Coordinates of C-alpha atoms and ligand atoms in Angstrom, one line a residue:
X1 CA -12.2 34.7 14.8
X2 CA -8.6 34.1 15.8
X3 CA -7.1 36.1 12.9
X4 CA -5.2 33.0 12.0
X5 CA -5.5 32.2 8.3
X6 CA -5.2 35.7 7.0
X7 CA -2.4 36.8 4.7
X8 CA -0.4 38.2 7.6
X9 CA -0.7 35.0 9.7
X10 CA -1.3 31.9 7.5
X11 CA -2.6 28.8 9.1
X12 CA 0.4 26.5 9.5
X13 CA -0.4 22.9 8.9
X14 CA 1.7 19.8 9.2
X15 CA 0.8 16.8 7.1
X16 CA 2.4 13.6 8.1
X17 CA 3.0 11.1 5.3
X18 CA 3.8 11.9 1.7
X19 CA 1.7 9.3 0.0
X20 CA -1.4 10.1 -2.1
X21 CA -3.6 11.0 0.9
X22 CA -1.0 13.5 2.2
X23 CA -0.5 15.1 -1.2
X24 CA -4.2 15.3 -1.9
X25 CA -5.1 16.9 1.4
X26 CA -2.2 19.4 0.9
X27 CA -3.4 20.2 -2.6
X28 CA -6.9 20.8 -1.4
X29 CA -5.7 23.2 1.4
X30 CA -3.4 25.1 -0.8
X31 CA -5.8 25.5 -3.7
X32 CA -8.9 26.7 -1.9
X33 CA -10.1 30.2 -1.4
X34 CA -10.6 31.4 2.2
X35 CA -8.0 30.9 4.9
X36 CA -4.4 31.0 3.6
X37 CA -2.5 27.8 4.5
X38 CA 1.2 27.0 4.7
X39 CA 1.7 23.2 4.4
X40 CA 4.7 21.3 5.7
X41 CA 4.7 17.7 4.5
X42 CA 6.7 15.3 6.7
X43 CA 7.9 11.9 5.4
X44 CA 9.8 9.2 7.2
X45 CA 11.7 8.2 4.0
X46 CA 13.9 10.6 1.9
X47 CA 11.5 9.9 -1.0
X48 CA 7.9 11.0 -1.4
X49 CA 4.8 9.4 -2.9
X50 CA 4.1 6.5 -0.5
X51 CA 2.5 3.5 -2.1
X52 CA 2.7 5.1 -5.6
X53 CA 6.4 4.5 -5.4
X54 CA 6.5 1.5 -3.1
X55 CA 3.1 -0.2 -3.6
X56 CA 1.9 0.1 -7.2
X57 CA 3.4 -2.8 -9.1
X58 CA 6.3 -2.0 -11.4
X59 CA 4.4 -3.2 -14.5
X60 CA 1.6 -0.7 -13.7
X61 CA 3.6 2.4 -14.7
X62 CA 0.5 4.3 -16.0
X63 CA -1.0 4.4 -12.4
X64 CA 2.2 6.1 -11.2
X65 CA 1.6 9.1 -13.5
X66 CA -0.5 10.6 -10.7
X67 CA 2.9 11.8 -9.3
X68 CA 2.7 14.7 -11.8
X69 CA -0.2 16.1 -9.8
X70 CA 1.8 15.7 -6.6
X71 CA 4.8 17.5 -8.3
X72 CA 2.6 20.5 -9.0
X73 CA 1.5 20.7 -5.4
X74 CA 5.2 20.4 -4.4
X75 CA 6.0 23.5 -6.5
X76 CA 3.5 25.6 -4.6
X77 CA 5.1 28.6 -2.8
X78 CA 3.5 27.7 0.5
X79 CA 4.4 24.0 0.4
X80 CA 7.5 22.4 1.9
X81 CA 8.6 18.8 1.9
X82 CA 10.5 17.6 5.0
X83 CA 11.8 14.2 4.1
X84 CA 13.8 11.7 6.2
X85 CA 11.9 12.8 9.4
X86 CA 10.2 10.2 11.4
X87 CA 7.3 11.7 13.5
X88 CA 7.3 10.0 16.8
X89 CA 11.1 9.5 16.7
X90 CA 12.8 12.6 15.3
X91 CA 9.9 14.9 16.2
X92 CA 7.0 14.2 18.6
X93 CA 3.3 14.8 18.1
X94 CA 3.6 17.4 20.9
X95 CA 6.3 19.2 19.0
X96 CA 4.1 19.3 15.9
X97 CA 1.2 20.8 18.0
X98 CA 3.6 23.5 19.2
X99 CA 4.8 24.4 15.7
X100 CA 1.6 24.0 13.8
X101 CA -2.0 25.2 14.1
X102 CA -3.3 21.9 12.7
X103 CA -1.8 18.4 12.2
X104 CA -3.1 15.9 9.7
X105 CA -2.0 12.3 9.8
X106 CA -1.8 10.6 6.4
X107 CA 0.5 7.8 7.4
X108 CA -1.3 5.0 5.5
X109 CA -1.2 1.4 6.8
X110 CA 2.3 0.1 6.8
X111 CA 1.7 -3.1 8.8
X112 CA 0.0 -6.3 7.7
X113 CA -2.6 -8.7 8.9
X114 CA -1.6 -12.2 10.0
X115 CA -3.5 -15.4 9.4
X116 CA -3.0 -16.7 12.9
X117 CA -2.3 -20.3 11.8
X118 CA 0.5 -22.7 12.8
X119 CA 3.6 -22.5 10.6
X120 CA 3.1 -18.9 9.6
X121 CA 6.6 -18.0 11.0
X122 CA 8.5 -20.6 8.9
X123 CA 11.1 -19.5 6.4
X124 CA 9.3 -19.0 3.1
X125 CA 6.1 -17.7 4.6
X126 CA 5.8 -14.0 4.0
X127 CA 3.4 -11.1 4.0
X128 CA 2.5 -9.9 0.6
X129 CA 3.1 -6.3 1.8
X130 CA 6.8 -7.2 2.5
X131 CA 7.1 -8.7 -0.9
X132 CA 5.6 -5.7 -2.6
X133 CA 7.9 -3.4 -0.6
X134 CA 10.9 -5.6 -1.6
X135 CA 10.2 -5.6 -5.3
X136 CA 9.5 -1.9 -5.2
X137 CA 12.8 -1.1 -3.5
X138 CA 11.3 0.1 -0.2
X139 CA 14.3 0.6 2.1
X140 CA 12.5 -1.3 5.0
X141 CA 12.4 -4.4 2.9
X142 CA 15.8 -4.1 1.1
X143 CA 17.4 -7.0 3.0
X144 CA 14.3 -9.2 3.4
X145 CA 15.4 -12.8 2.7
X146 CA 13.1 -13.6 -0.2
X147 CA 14.2 -16.9 -1.8
X148 CA 12.2 -17.7 -4.9
X149 CA 13.8 -21.1 -5.3
X150 CA 10.6 -23.1 -5.7
X151 CA 8.3 -24.1 -8.5
X152 CA 5.0 -23.3 -6.7
X153 CA 3.9 -20.5 -4.5
X154 CA 0.6 -20.1 -2.7
X155 CA -0.9 -16.6 -2.3
X156 CA -3.6 -16.4 0.4
X157 CA -6.3 -13.7 -0.2
X158 CA -8.4 -12.5 -3.2
X159 CA -7.6 -8.8 -3.4
X160 CA -5.8 -6.8 -6.0
X161 CA -2.6 -7.0 -4.0
X162 CA -2.8 -10.8 -4.3
X163 CA -3.1 -10.4 -8.1
X164 CA -0.2 -8.0 -8.2
X165 CA 2.0 -10.6 -6.3
X166 CA 0.9 -13.4 -8.6
X167 CA 1.5 -11.3 -11.7
X168 CA 5.0 -10.2 -10.7
X169 CA 5.9 -13.8 -9.8
X170 CA 4.7 -15.2 -13.1
X171 CA 5.0 -12.6 -15.8
X172 CA 8.6 -13.2 -16.7
X173 CA 11.5 -10.9 -16.4
X174 CA 11.8 -9.6 -20.0
X175 CA 9.0 -7.1 -19.5
X176 CA 9.7 -6.4 -15.8
X177 CA 13.3 -5.6 -16.7
X178 CA 12.2 -2.5 -18.5
X179 CA 10.2 -1.2 -15.5
X180 CA 11.3 0.4 -12.2
X181 CA 11.4 -2.9 -10.4
X182 CA 14.2 -3.1 -7.8
X183 CA 17.4 -4.6 -9.2
X184 CA 17.6 -7.1 -6.3
X185 CA 14.1 -8.4 -7.1
X186 CA 14.7 -8.7 -10.8
X187 CA 17.9 -10.7 -10.1
X188 CA 16.0 -13.1 -7.8
X189 CA 13.1 -13.5 -10.2
X190 CA 15.5 -14.2 -13.1
X191 CA 16.9 -17.1 -11.1
X192 CA 13.6 -18.4 -9.9
X193 CA 12.2 -21.7 -11.3
X194 CA 8.7 -20.6 -10.2
X195 CA 6.0 -21.9 -12.6
X196 CA 2.7 -22.0 -10.6
X197 CA 0.9 -19.7 -8.2
X198 CA -2.2 -21.0 -6.4
X199 CA -4.4 -18.2 -5.2
X200 CA -6.5 -19.3 -2.2
X201 CA -9.8 -17.3 -1.7
X202 CA -11.6 -18.1 1.5
X203 CA -15.0 -17.2 0.0
X204 CA -16.6 -17.7 -3.4
X205 CA -15.9 -16.0 -6.7
X206 CA -18.8 -13.7 -6.1
X207 CA -17.1 -12.3 -2.9
X208 CA -13.6 -11.8 -4.3
X209 CA -12.1 -8.4 -3.5
X210 CA -10.1 -8.0 -6.7
X211 CA -11.5 -6.1 -9.7
X212 CA -12.3 -7.4 -13.1
X213 CA -9.8 -5.1 -14.9
X214 CA -6.9 -6.5 -12.8
X215 CA -8.1 -10.0 -13.6
X216 CA -8.3 -9.3 -17.3
X217 CA -4.9 -7.7 -17.2
X218 CA -3.3 -10.9 -15.9
X219 CA -5.3 -13.1 -18.2
X220 CA -4.2 -11.2 -21.2
X221 CA -0.5 -11.7 -20.5
X222 CA 1.4 -13.9 -22.9
X223 CA 2.9 -17.0 -21.4
X224 CA 0.5 -17.3 -18.4
X225 CA -2.5 -19.6 -18.2
X226 CA -5.2 -18.7 -15.7
X227 CA -7.0 -21.8 -14.5
X228 CA -10.4 -21.6 -13.0
X229 CA -12.5 -24.6 -12.0
X230 CA -15.9 -24.2 -13.5
X231 CA -17.5 -26.2 -10.7
X232 CA -16.4 -23.5 -8.2
X233 CA -18.3 -20.8 -10.2
X234 CA -21.7 -22.4 -9.8
X235 CA -24.1 -20.0 -8.2
X236 CA -27.9 -20.1 -8.3
X237 CA -29.5 -17.3 -10.4
X238 CA -31.3 -15.8 -7.4
X239 CA -28.0 -15.3 -5.6
X240 CA -26.4 -14.0 -8.8
X241 CA -29.0 -11.2 -9.0
X242 CA -28.1 -10.0 -5.6
X243 CA -24.4 -9.7 -6.3
X244 CA -23.1 -6.1 -6.7
X245 CA -22.1 -5.1 -10.3
X246 CA -18.3 -5.4 -9.7
X247 CA -18.8 -9.0 -8.5
X248 CA -20.9 -9.8 -11.5
X249 CA -18.1 -8.4 -13.7
X250 CA -15.6 -10.6 -11.9
X251 CA -17.8 -13.6 -12.5
X252 CA -18.1 -12.9 -16.2
X253 CA -14.3 -12.8 -16.5
X254 CA -13.9 -16.0 -14.4
X255 CA -16.5 -17.8 -16.5
X256 CA -14.7 -17.0 -19.7
X257 CA -11.4 -18.2 -18.1
X258 CA -13.1 -21.4 -16.9
X259 CA -14.1 -22.2 -20.5
X260 CA -10.5 -22.0 -21.7
X261 CA -9.8 -25.6 -20.9
X262 CA -6.5 -27.0 -19.7
X263 CA -3.5 -24.7 -19.3
X264 CA -1.6 -24.0 -22.6
X265 CA 1.3 -22.2 -21.1
X266 CA 4.2 -23.2 -18.8
X267 CA 3.4 -20.6 -16.2
X268 CA 0.0 -21.0 -14.4
X269 CA -2.1 -19.0 -12.0
X270 CA -4.7 -21.3 -10.4
X271 CA -7.7 -20.0 -8.5
X272 CA -9.0 -22.1 -5.5
X273 CA -12.2 -20.5 -4.2
X274 CA -13.8 -21.5 -0.9
X275 CA -10.4 -22.6 0.5
X276 CA -8.7 -21.4 3.7
X277 CA -5.2 -22.4 4.8
X278 CA -5.3 -24.0 8.2
X279 CA -1.5 -24.7 8.6
X280 CA 1.7 -23.8 6.8
X281 CA 3.6 -27.1 6.6
X282 CA 7.3 -27.3 7.4
X283 CA 10.0 -29.5 5.9
X284 CA 11.4 -30.3 9.4
X285 CA 14.3 -27.8 8.8
X286 CA 12.3 -24.7 9.4
X287 CA 11.3 -24.1 5.7
X288 CA 7.9 -24.1 4.1
X289 CA 7.0 -27.2 2.2
X290 CA 3.3 -26.7 1.6
X291 CA 0.0 -25.7 3.0
X292 CA -2.9 -27.6 4.5
X293 CA -6.1 -26.2 3.3
X294 CA -9.7 -26.6 4.4
X295 CA -12.5 -26.5 2.0
X296 CA -15.2 -23.9 2.9
X297 CA -18.9 -23.5 2.3
X298 CA -20.6 -20.1 2.0
X299 CA -23.1 -19.3 4.7
X300 CA -25.4 -16.3 4.8
X301 CA -24.2 -13.5 7.1
X302 CA -26.7 -10.6 7.1
X303 CA -26.7 -9.2 3.6
X304 CA -23.4 -10.9 2.8
X305 CA -21.9 -14.4 3.0
X306 CA -19.1 -15.8 5.2
X307 CA -16.9 -18.8 4.8
X308 CA -17.4 -21.8 7.0
X309 CA -15.0 -24.7 7.2
X310 CA -16.5 -28.0 5.9
X311 CA -14.0 -30.3 7.7
X312 CA -12.6 -31.5 4.4
X313 CA -8.9 -30.9 3.9
X314 CA -6.3 -31.1 1.2
X315 CA -2.6 -30.3 0.9
X316 CA -0.7 -28.2 -1.6
X317 CA 3.1 -28.6 -2.1
X318 CA 4.7 -25.1 -2.2
X319 CA 8.0 -23.6 -1.2
X320 CA 6.6 -20.1 -0.7
X321 CA 3.4 -18.8 1.0
X322 CA 2.3 -15.1 0.8
X323 CA -0.5 -13.9 3.0
X324 CA -2.2 -11.1 1.1
X325 CA -5.0 -10.5 3.5
X326 CA -4.8 -6.7 3.9
X327 CA -2.6 -4.0 5.3
X328 CA -2.9 -2.7 8.9
X329 CA -2.3 0.7 10.3
X330 CA 0.5 1.4 12.8
X331 CA 0.3 3.8 15.8
X332 CA 2.2 7.0 16.2
X333 CA 3.3 7.7 19.8
X334 CA 1.1 10.3 21.5
X335 CA -1.7 10.0 18.8
X336 CA -4.9 8.1 19.6
X337 CA -5.1 4.7 17.9
X338 CA -7.8 2.1 17.5
X339 CA -5.7 -1.1 17.8
X340 CA -8.6 -3.3 16.8
X341 CA -9.3 -1.6 13.5
X342 CA -5.7 -0.4 12.9
X343 CA -6.8 3.2 12.3
X344 CA -6.7 6.6 14.1
X345 CA -10.2 7.0 15.6
X346 CA -12.0 9.9 14.0
X347 CA -15.2 11.4 13.0
X348 CA -15.1 12.4 9.3
X349 CA -11.3 13.1 9.7
X350 CA -11.4 14.9 13.1
X351 CA -9.4 12.7 15.4
X352 CA -11.1 11.5 18.6
X353 CA -9.6 10.3 21.9
X354 CA -11.0 6.8 21.3
X355 CA -13.6 5.3 18.9
X356 CA -16.8 7.3 19.7
X357 CA -14.8 9.6 22.1
X358 CA -14.4 13.3 22.3
X359 CA -12.7 15.2 19.4
X360 CA -9.1 16.1 19.9
X361 CA -8.8 19.7 18.7
X362 CA -6.4 20.5 15.8
X363 CA -5.6 16.9 14.9
X364 CA -7.0 15.1 11.8
X365 CA -6.5 11.8 9.9
X366 CA -6.9 11.1 6.2
X367 CA -6.5 8.2 3.8
X368 CA -5.9 4.6 4.9
X369 CA -5.1 5.5 8.5
X370 CA -8.5 7.2 8.7
X371 CA -10.8 4.8 6.9
X372 CA -8.8 1.5 6.7
X373 CA -6.7 0.0 3.9
X374 CA -9.4 0.0 1.1
X375 CA -9.8 1.9 -2.1
X376 CA -7.6 2.9 -5.0
X377 CA -5.3 5.9 -5.2
X378 CA -8.1 8.2 -6.5
X379 CA -10.2 7.4 -3.4
X380 CA -7.8 9.4 -1.5
X381 CA -8.4 12.5 -3.6
X382 CA -12.1 12.6 -2.4
X383 CA -10.9 11.8 1.1
X384 CA -8.3 14.6 1.0
X385 CA -10.9 17.1 -0.2
X386 CA -13.4 16.1 2.5
X387 CA -10.9 16.2 5.3
X388 CA -9.6 19.6 4.1
X389 CA -13.2 20.9 4.4
X390 CA -13.2 20.0 8.1
X391 CA -9.7 21.6 8.6
X392 CA -10.9 24.8 6.9
X393 CA -14.1 24.8 8.9
X394 CA -12.2 24.6 12.2
X395 CA -9.8 27.5 11.4
X396 CA -12.3 29.9 12.9
X397 CA -12.1 28.1 16.3
X398 CA -8.2 28.0 16.4
X399 CA -6.7 29.6 19.4
X400 CA -4.9 32.9 18.6
X401 CA -1.6 31.5 19.8
X402 CA 1.7 32.7 18.3
X403 CA 3.7 29.9 16.7
X404 CA 7.5 29.7 16.5
X405 CA 8.9 30.9 13.1
X406 CA 8.4 28.4 10.3
X407 CA 12.2 27.9 10.1
X408 CA 12.5 27.0 13.8
X409 CA 11.6 23.3 13.5
X410 CA 13.9 22.4 10.6
X411 CA 16.7 24.2 12.4
X412 CA 15.9 22.2 15.6
X413 CA 15.8 19.0 13.7
X414 CA 19.2 19.6 12.0
X415 CA 20.6 20.4 15.4
X416 CA 19.4 17.1 16.6
X417 CA 21.3 15.4 13.8
X418 CA 18.3 14.7 11.6
X419 CA 19.4 14.9 7.9
X420 CA 16.5 16.7 6.3
X421 CA 15.7 16.0 2.7
X422 CA 14.0 18.9 0.8
X423 CA 11.9 18.6 -2.3
X424 CA 14.9 19.9 -4.3
X425 CA 16.9 17.1 -2.8
X426 CA 14.2 14.6 -3.9
X427 CA 14.4 16.1 -7.4
X428 CA 18.1 15.4 -7.4
X429 CA 17.5 11.8 -6.4
X430 CA 14.8 11.5 -9.0
X431 CA 17.2 12.7 -11.7
X432 CA 19.8 10.2 -10.5
X433 CA 17.4 7.3 -10.6
X434 CA 16.1 8.2 -14.0
X435 CA 19.6 8.5 -15.4
X436 CA 20.6 5.1 -13.9
X437 CA 17.4 3.8 -15.4
X438 CA 18.4 5.1 -18.8
X439 CA 21.7 3.4 -18.6
X440 CA 20.1 0.1 -17.7
X441 CA 17.3 0.4 -20.3
X442 CA 14.7 0.7 -17.5
X443 CA 12.1 3.3 -16.6
X444 CA 14.1 4.0 -13.4
X445 CA 16.7 2.3 -11.2
X446 CA 15.6 3.0 -7.7
X447 CA 17.9 3.6 -4.8
X448 CA 16.9 1.1 -2.2
X449 CA 18.9 2.1 0.9
X450 CA 18.6 5.3 2.9
X451 CA 22.4 5.5 3.3
X452 CA 22.8 5.3 -0.5
X453 CA 20.3 8.1 -0.9
X454 CA 22.0 10.3 1.6
X455 CA 25.4 9.7 0.1
X456 CA 24.1 10.5 -3.3
X457 CA 22.7 13.7 -2.0
X458 CA 25.9 14.7 -0.3
X459 CA 27.6 14.3 -3.7
X460 CA 24.9 16.1 -5.6
X461 CA 24.5 19.1 -3.2
Ligands
LIG501 P1 -8.4 -6.3 0.1 O1 -8.9 -5.8 -1.2 O2 -9.0 -5.9 1.3 O3 -8.3 -7.9 0.0 C1 -8.0 -8.7 1.1 C2 -8.4 -10.1 0.8 O4 -7.9 -10.9 1.8 C3 -9.9 -10.4 0.6 O5 -10.1 -11.3 -0.4 C4 -10.2 -11.0 2.0 O6 -11.3 -11.9 1.9 C5 -8.9 -11.8 2.2 N1 -8.8 -12.2 3.6 C6 -8.8 -11.4 4.7 N2 -8.5 -12.1 5.9 C7 -8.3 -13.4 5.5 C8 -8.0 -14.6 6.1 N3 -7.9 -14.6 7.4 N4 -7.9 -15.7 5.4 C9 -8.1 -15.7 4.1 N5 -8.4 -14.6 3.3 C10 -8.5 -13.5 4.0 O7 -6.8 -5.9 0.3 P2 -5.6 -5.8 -0.6 O8 -5.5 -6.8 -1.7 O9 -4.4 -5.7 0.3 O10 -5.8 -4.3 -1.3 C11 -5.9 -3.1 -0.5 C12 -6.5 -2.0 -1.4 O11 -5.7 -1.6 -2.4 C13 -7.8 -2.5 -2.1 O12 -8.8 -1.5 -2.0 C14 -7.3 -2.8 -3.5 O13 -8.3 -2.7 -4.5 C15 -6.3 -1.7 -3.6 N6 -5.3 -2.0 -4.7 C16 -5.6 -1.7 -5.9 C17 -4.8 -2.0 -7.0 C18 -5.2 -1.6 -8.4 O14 -6.2 -1.0 -8.6 N7 -4.3 -2.0 -9.4 C19 -3.7 -2.8 -6.7 C20 -3.4 -3.2 -5.4 C21 -4.2 -2.8 -4.4 P3 -12.7 -11.6 2.6 O15 -13.4 -10.7 1.5 O16 -13.4 -12.9 2.7 O17 -12.5 -10.8 3.8

């Protein structure tokens, strides 16, 4: 036993990333009996909560109530929030290993996958992740040039993010105006003539990644018709039996939608299954004018099915294309990274030098950067608890090294010109946003630039 983790010398843990995975692992460590932990939660932005703030759609406010749990964790006496600190830039991985007994990366997956087709770089072709960040006032996307000046958009991918994007584009601004949607996005949506979103799913309805609840949600919205071609839903009964329950639930909702007949509303979401974009078409002036699509067939692939092009093509006119084909993890300098999978290689949360390689002592990964960008917010709770177990287990093997005082790193960071944001600072920003929201009859008016946030804090302090 190293003696670390007793009351006299708590285990000092750095968690990097203040999204759900970071908060859940912090909570699990602070709550449990056994070794005593002190947790410092580092976050690149001045604001906490990761995708709960910058990913969950503004019209899904209920999902955001999970922040109440995170707030409780933040009030814990052995918890500190160190916002506006970029690990890898303001502080290195090696610095963290000097100051902390254990370091846990919970940095999510901030990049996106590309389609790898011609025309993807044209103006008007975007990643859904950028669009989501933009309408949620994420500072990285504040000045993204989203022009919504088109009647039809194509969304590529059949996951819940694709449905979020389609819903936000189509649902109309009266309801969105009451949410915490970014003011700049609301203004652009208000001016947009957009009337139709075509969602391209490369495989069949039985392989869609979205969930039935999300599908029902959009279908229930007033003013939107969801159009599904019944012919695309045909499956033989043998195959239907082999589909997992969530896929059968999706099919049931899609079947009901397909029975609804021609669209009754002005705004339309149209599903195109078994369809892959092969080229984003330009108008000759660098802007998207449409998409060339190949019709696919499903071919067996082990226990699953994959899409195979049939050689039949069709074109869709559209001024906007969003690829919604998944998030992708980004590396941190000095920390192992599996560039193929976009994750930090690990075994059950213990980071390894490479996939299948030796364990790197004292370093862990949790959430999307550990297991890839799949699962809902709650999935990270179980993940946080499981990784915390490994962290706790490994305390016994920690070297009995002395660590610099807990104040040392924040002092060093301030000396280097890093403008640290504490949890009390965040609460001040939170209060300002809520107040601005009240004045605008919205849930919240988010600050969307880091400079704005830091100026507001200077005035509030
Ligand atoms: P996702 O669920 O992994 O869906 C990605 C979609 O992109 C799949 O339909 C996939 O099809 C398709 N795709 C991948 N590569 C493609 C390509 N080259 N061409 C065409 N299609 C391609 O990812 P996501 O939508 O980004 O969501 C991430 C996670 O967040 C998911 O677990 C999701 O459920 C969760 N989420 C939940 C909510 C909610 O609960 N309200 C909201 C948003 C997100 P294949 O299946 O054929 O690969």
